Every structure is written in structure tokens, then in C-alpha cells.
Amino acid sequence: MAKFEHSFKLSDGNEIPAIGFGTWQTPDGEVARHAVKTAIDAGYRLIDTAAIYGNEESVGQGIKDSGIKREDLFVTTKLWNDAHNYEAAKKAIDDSLTRLDLDYLDLYLIHWPNPVKIRDQYEELNAETWRAMEEAQKAGKIRSLGISNFKKHHIDALMKTAEIKPVVNQIFLNPGDMQLAVQKENDKWGMLSEAYSPLGTGGMLGNETVKAIASKYGKSTAQILIRWSLEHGFLPLPKSVHDEYIKANFEVFDFKLEDTDIKELDKLDGTGAKATDPDTAEF
């Protein structure tokens, strides 16, 4: 029997829920705590945060307040750009565990491949960082390892030294920016494509094509966009701080999109906000 009602199997054999609750831009404190508890109560079993979000403590409190067993949740957090070396990564992992008040992480990601301050030596420092992550996994602190915002050349560089291969690449992914080249690379290495900003940071919600398809199914535009991710085998990470949207965004397992509608949504590639280029980002 599957551990989660709706899930994907990762290449390392671990199971991950098919939809997650994102907490990017969710304010620390009561807002984050309440949002996380509401999400868990609504059925989400994957909670996604990051050190840079500044809300790990509140996310951990929301998890605790939900009353759900730890083994029935999947918790992801990420290493920020100031910790790209062996010793700093070891400390960052422990610090996140402390803030979240957890004994282990289900998934830990390198948040960005090429921080501006280490741009001339990112390959070497990513290798060091990854070694610290591998050791943490062997020590039982992390169950699965992954990456975020990596493109082909970043992935190729990491794979030269990685003993344990990443199982996830979390990227900006929605009909407005499908990142086909990155998708192809993820598939090549057996990595699941996790879709952050599956609603195009809200920019796709008012798209006329999305609105027409939503009307056809009697669903919200957000639900259509989330379902589109699932139909493609992506893991969407919608986020909200509003109870009604948190709940509605999880209600996407009672319908499927017809192939013609998926193709219409695919045609929107290039019409929305674009992913940040990790090689030119000023952070």
C-alpha cells in the first residue's frame, strides 16, 4: 500500500506526495504557522520551505500543531547561497533541523547552483556542499537529496563528483514557462521535476485560455494550472495564506484534463513570467 494517497516514486525508492504546499513569501509567525496547519488539515502531506524564507520555525510549529505523525509528512527545506562549502553546509543542515524542530528532513535541496559571490568557483563548492549533504543522508538526517534551479551545465558539473544522485530538480515551471531543456535534463538523470510557482506567481490566473478551460470543467484557473502540472508528471507546489485557496488548490484529484486542453495550455509556453537565470542573478 502506498504511504501517501497520491504520490510519485523517486529514483532512490522513496515516495513523495504528488502535490506540495509552498511557503515562499509566507511571513514568519502566526501567518506561516496557521497556513501550514491549514494545509495539513486540508490533506497536504508535503510541506516545502527554505532557510532563506525565514519561516522554518513557524513552519515547524504548524507541523507540530497539526498533530499529524511525523512519518505521515514529507518535509523539504533548502540550503541558501551563503552556505556553499563543506563546513557551512553541515551547519546549515543542522540549523534547519533545529529551526524546524525535526529529527530528519525528507528532502534537502541546494537552492541555487551559482550564487553571485562564488560564481568563479561554484563547481568546486557545489561538490563540497553535496559531499556534506551525502554525509548527512548517511547519518540519517536527510532521506532524499535534490537540487533547485539547476540547468544542464550545473547538473553535468555536479554529476562529475556526486556519489548519490539528486532525485529532484525544483524549478520555476508552469504553462507560461515550461523550461523544456531543463525538463529533458531532469528526465535524463531520473529526477522528478518539481514545479514551484505553478500558477506563474499568479500571472497565469487571468490568462484567457486558462479561464476558458476552467469554465469548461467548472474549476478555478488555479485548479486547472495545478492539474496541468500533474498531467505532465510534475509535482506542483502551490502556495497561499488564504484558507479557502489553500483548500481549493488541493482539490485537483477529482478530474483530469483532456489531451486537447493540455495541448492548448502547452501552447502558452513563452507567454508568462520567465524563470530567473541562476548564472546572472545578483544573489
Short mmCIF file of C-alpha atoms in Angstrom, two decimals, residues 28-241:
data_model
loop_
_atom_site.label_atom_id
_atom_site.label_comp_id
_atom_site.label_asym_id
_atom_site.label_seq_id
_atom_site.Cartn_x
_atom_site.Cartn_y
_atom_site.Cartn_z
CA ASP A 28 7.13 34.15 9.67
CA GLY A 29 5.00 33.89 12.77
CA GLU A 30 1.28 33.27 13.04
CA VAL A 31 0.65 33.58 9.29
CA ALA A 32 3.05 30.76 8.40
CA ARG A 33 2.04 28.61 11.36
CA HIS A 34 -1.65 28.88 10.53
CA ALA A 35 -1.13 28.34 6.79
CA VAL A 36 0.87 25.16 7.34
CA LYS A 37 -1.62 23.74 9.83
CA THR A 38 -4.50 24.62 7.49
CA ALA A 39 -2.72 22.92 4.60
CA ILE A 40 -2.12 19.73 6.58
CA ASP A 41 -5.73 19.73 7.77
CA ALA A 42 -6.80 20.09 4.10
CA GLY A 43 -4.84 16.99 3.08
CA TYR A 44 -1.39 18.22 2.04
CA ARG A 45 1.37 15.92 3.20
CA LEU A 46 4.34 17.67 1.56
CA ILE A 47 5.44 20.93 3.15
CA ASP A 48 8.12 22.94 1.33
CA THR A 49 10.21 25.68 2.91
CA ALA A 50 13.77 27.05 2.75
CA ALA A 51 16.33 28.68 5.02
CA ILE A 52 16.08 31.96 3.11
CA TYR A 53 12.30 32.11 3.56
CA GLY A 54 12.93 32.94 7.21
CA ASN A 55 9.91 30.93 8.34
CA GLU A 56 11.27 27.49 9.23
CA GLU A 57 10.45 27.87 12.94
CA SER A 58 6.83 28.78 12.20
CA VAL A 59 6.55 26.01 9.61
CA GLY A 60 7.77 23.57 12.25
CA GLN A 61 5.24 24.91 14.74
CA GLY A 62 2.44 24.48 12.19
CA ILE A 63 3.53 20.89 11.67
CA LYS A 64 3.53 20.27 15.40
CA ASP A 65 0.14 21.92 15.87
CA SER A 66 -1.40 19.73 13.18
CA GLY A 67 -0.99 16.71 15.44
CA ILE A 68 -0.09 14.50 12.49
CA LYS A 69 2.55 11.80 12.90
CA ARG A 70 5.98 12.80 11.61
CA GLU A 71 6.20 9.72 9.40
CA ASP A 72 2.99 10.77 7.66
CA LEU A 73 4.54 14.02 6.41
CA PHE A 74 7.19 14.88 3.84
CA VAL A 75 9.20 17.99 4.74
CA THR A 76 11.54 19.79 2.34
CA THR A 77 13.91 22.65 3.02
CA LYS A 78 16.83 24.18 1.13
CA LEU A 79 20.39 25.37 1.59
CA TRP A 80 20.90 29.07 0.92
CA ASN A 81 23.63 30.72 -1.12
CA ASP A 82 25.76 31.68 1.90
CA ALA A 83 26.47 28.04 2.79
CA HIS A 84 28.10 26.63 -0.34
CA ASN A 85 31.02 24.77 1.18
CA TYR A 86 31.50 21.63 3.22
CA GLU A 87 31.53 23.05 6.75
CA ALA A 88 28.89 25.71 6.10
CA ALA A 89 26.55 23.13 4.53
CA LYS A 90 26.91 20.79 7.51
CA LYS A 91 25.96 23.64 9.83
CA ALA A 92 23.10 24.80 7.60
CA ILE A 93 21.54 21.34 7.67
CA ASP A 94 21.70 21.17 11.45
CA ASP A 95 20.39 24.72 11.79
CA SER A 96 17.37 23.95 9.61
CA LEU A 97 16.63 20.82 11.64
CA THR A 98 16.80 22.89 14.82
CA ARG A 99 14.53 25.62 13.50
CA LEU A 100 12.00 23.12 12.18
CA ASP A 101 12.33 21.08 15.40
CA LEU A 102 12.65 17.86 13.42
CA ASP A 103 14.92 14.84 13.72
CA TYR A 104 15.26 14.43 9.94
CA LEU A 105 14.37 16.04 6.64
CA ASP A 106 12.62 14.12 3.89
CA LEU A 107 14.27 16.18 1.16
CA TYR A 108 17.09 18.72 1.20
CA LEU A 109 17.93 20.85 -1.83
CA ILE A 110 20.72 23.15 -2.96
CA HIS A 111 18.54 26.20 -3.55
CA TRP A 112 20.59 27.86 -6.33
CA PRO A 113 23.55 26.43 -8.28
CA ASN A 114 25.63 29.52 -8.89
CA PRO A 115 25.48 32.23 -6.20
CA VAL A 116 26.98 35.53 -7.26
CA LYS A 117 29.65 35.53 -4.54
CA ILE A 118 31.11 32.18 -5.66
CA ARG A 119 30.46 32.39 -9.38
CA ASP A 120 34.09 31.75 -10.28
CA GLN A 121 34.27 28.56 -8.22
CA TYR A 122 30.71 27.26 -7.99
CA GLU A 123 31.54 23.79 -9.36
CA GLU A 124 34.11 23.07 -6.66
CA LEU A 125 31.96 24.49 -3.87
CA ASN A 126 28.82 22.68 -5.03
CA ALA A 127 30.82 19.45 -4.92
CA GLU A 128 31.87 20.23 -1.33
CA THR A 129 28.31 21.11 -0.40
CA TRP A 130 26.98 17.92 -1.94
CA ARG A 131 29.51 15.83 -0.01
CA ALA A 132 28.21 17.33 3.24
CA MET A 133 24.66 16.53 2.15
CA GLU A 134 25.60 12.94 1.29
CA GLU A 135 27.17 12.52 4.73
CA ALA A 136 24.02 13.93 6.36
CA GLN A 137 21.92 11.44 4.44
CA LYS A 138 24.13 8.55 5.53
CA ALA A 139 23.82 9.81 9.11
CA GLY A 140 20.02 9.68 8.89
CA LYS A 141 19.47 13.45 8.94
CA ILE A 142 18.11 13.55 5.37
CA ARG A 143 16.19 10.91 3.43
CA SER A 144 16.49 12.27 -0.14
CA LEU A 145 18.81 14.77 -1.82
CA GLY A 146 17.98 17.18 -4.60
CA ILE A 147 18.67 20.45 -6.34
CA SER A 148 16.76 23.55 -7.37
CA ASN A 149 17.11 25.97 -10.29
CA PHE A 150 19.89 23.88 -11.86
CA LYS A 151 20.37 23.94 -15.64
CA LYS A 152 22.18 21.37 -17.78
CA HIS A 153 25.72 22.65 -17.22
CA HIS A 154 25.17 22.90 -13.45
CA ILE A 155 23.80 19.36 -13.37
CA ASP A 156 26.64 17.98 -15.50
CA ALA A 157 29.21 19.58 -13.19
CA LEU A 158 27.60 18.16 -10.05
CA MET A 159 27.31 14.67 -11.51
CA LYS A 160 31.09 14.51 -12.00
CA THR A 161 31.62 14.02 -8.28
CA ALA A 162 28.23 13.11 -6.79
CA GLU A 163 28.23 9.68 -5.19
CA ILE A 164 24.48 9.92 -4.52
CA LYS A 165 22.48 11.32 -7.43
CA PRO A 166 19.86 14.04 -6.88
CA VAL A 167 16.30 12.77 -7.18
CA VAL A 168 14.54 16.13 -7.66
CA ASN A 169 15.17 19.39 -9.50
CA GLN A 170 12.76 22.04 -8.24
CA ILE A 171 12.31 24.70 -10.92
CA PHE A 172 10.04 27.59 -11.97
CA LEU A 173 7.57 25.62 -14.08
CA ASN A 174 4.09 26.39 -15.42
CA PRO A 175 2.41 26.69 -18.85
CA GLY A 176 3.93 30.14 -19.32
CA ASP A 177 7.49 28.83 -18.95
CA MET A 178 7.88 25.10 -19.46
CA GLN A 179 11.71 25.07 -19.38
CA LEU A 180 11.78 22.23 -21.88
CA ALA A 181 15.58 21.92 -21.93
CA VAL A 182 15.71 21.56 -18.15
CA GLN A 183 12.82 19.11 -18.19
CA LYS A 184 14.75 16.98 -20.68
CA GLU A 185 17.84 17.02 -18.48
CA ASN A 186 15.82 16.11 -15.39
CA ASP A 187 14.33 13.15 -17.24
CA LYS A 188 17.78 12.07 -18.45
CA TRP A 189 19.05 11.78 -14.87
CA GLY A 190 15.84 10.30 -13.47
CA MET A 191 14.98 13.44 -11.49
CA LEU A 192 11.43 14.46 -10.73
CA SER A 193 10.58 17.97 -11.92
CA GLU A 194 9.05 19.88 -9.02
CA ALA A 195 7.12 22.93 -10.15
CA TYR A 196 7.42 25.96 -7.93
CA SER A 197 5.22 28.91 -8.93
CA PRO A 198 2.87 26.52 -10.79
CA LEU A 199 0.47 29.44 -11.16
CA GLY A 200 3.18 31.62 -12.74
CA THR A 201 3.43 33.60 -9.48
CA GLY A 202 -0.24 34.36 -10.10
CA GLY A 203 0.40 35.71 -13.57
CA MET A 204 -1.31 32.84 -15.37
CA LEU A 205 -4.55 33.01 -13.38
CA GLY A 206 -6.08 35.66 -15.64
CA ASN A 207 -4.95 34.13 -18.93
CA GLU A 208 -7.91 33.83 -21.31
CA THR A 209 -7.05 30.30 -22.42
CA VAL A 210 -6.78 29.13 -18.81
CA LYS A 211 -10.04 30.87 -17.96
CA ALA A 212 -11.88 29.21 -20.84
CA ILE A 213 -10.65 25.75 -19.85
CA ALA A 214 -11.54 26.42 -16.20
CA SER A 215 -15.09 27.33 -17.26
CA LYS A 216 -15.36 24.09 -19.24
CA TYR A 217 -14.52 21.96 -16.19
CA GLY A 218 -16.25 24.10 -13.59
CA LYS A 219 -12.94 24.60 -11.82
CA SER A 220 -10.85 27.60 -10.81
CA THR A 221 -7.97 28.71 -13.01
CA ALA A 222 -5.59 27.75 -10.20
CA GLN A 223 -7.00 24.23 -10.13
CA ILE A 224 -6.56 23.92 -13.90
CA LEU A 225 -2.92 25.02 -13.69
CA ILE A 226 -2.18 22.64 -10.83
CA ARG A 227 -3.87 19.79 -12.68
CA TRP A 228 -1.80 20.62 -15.78
CA SER A 229 1.37 20.03 -13.73
CA LEU A 230 0.08 16.69 -12.53
CA GLU A 231 -0.92 15.61 -16.04
CA HIS A 232 2.67 16.23 -17.14
CA GLY A 233 4.12 14.27 -14.24
CA PHE A 234 5.37 17.39 -12.46
CA LEU A 235 4.95 17.91 -8.73
CA PRO A 236 3.24 21.30 -8.19
CA LEU A 237 3.92 23.45 -5.12
CA PRO A 238 1.07 25.97 -4.92
CA LYS A 239 1.13 28.45 -2.06
CA SER A 240 -1.36 30.70 -0.37
CA VAL A 241 -2.06 32.22 3.02
#
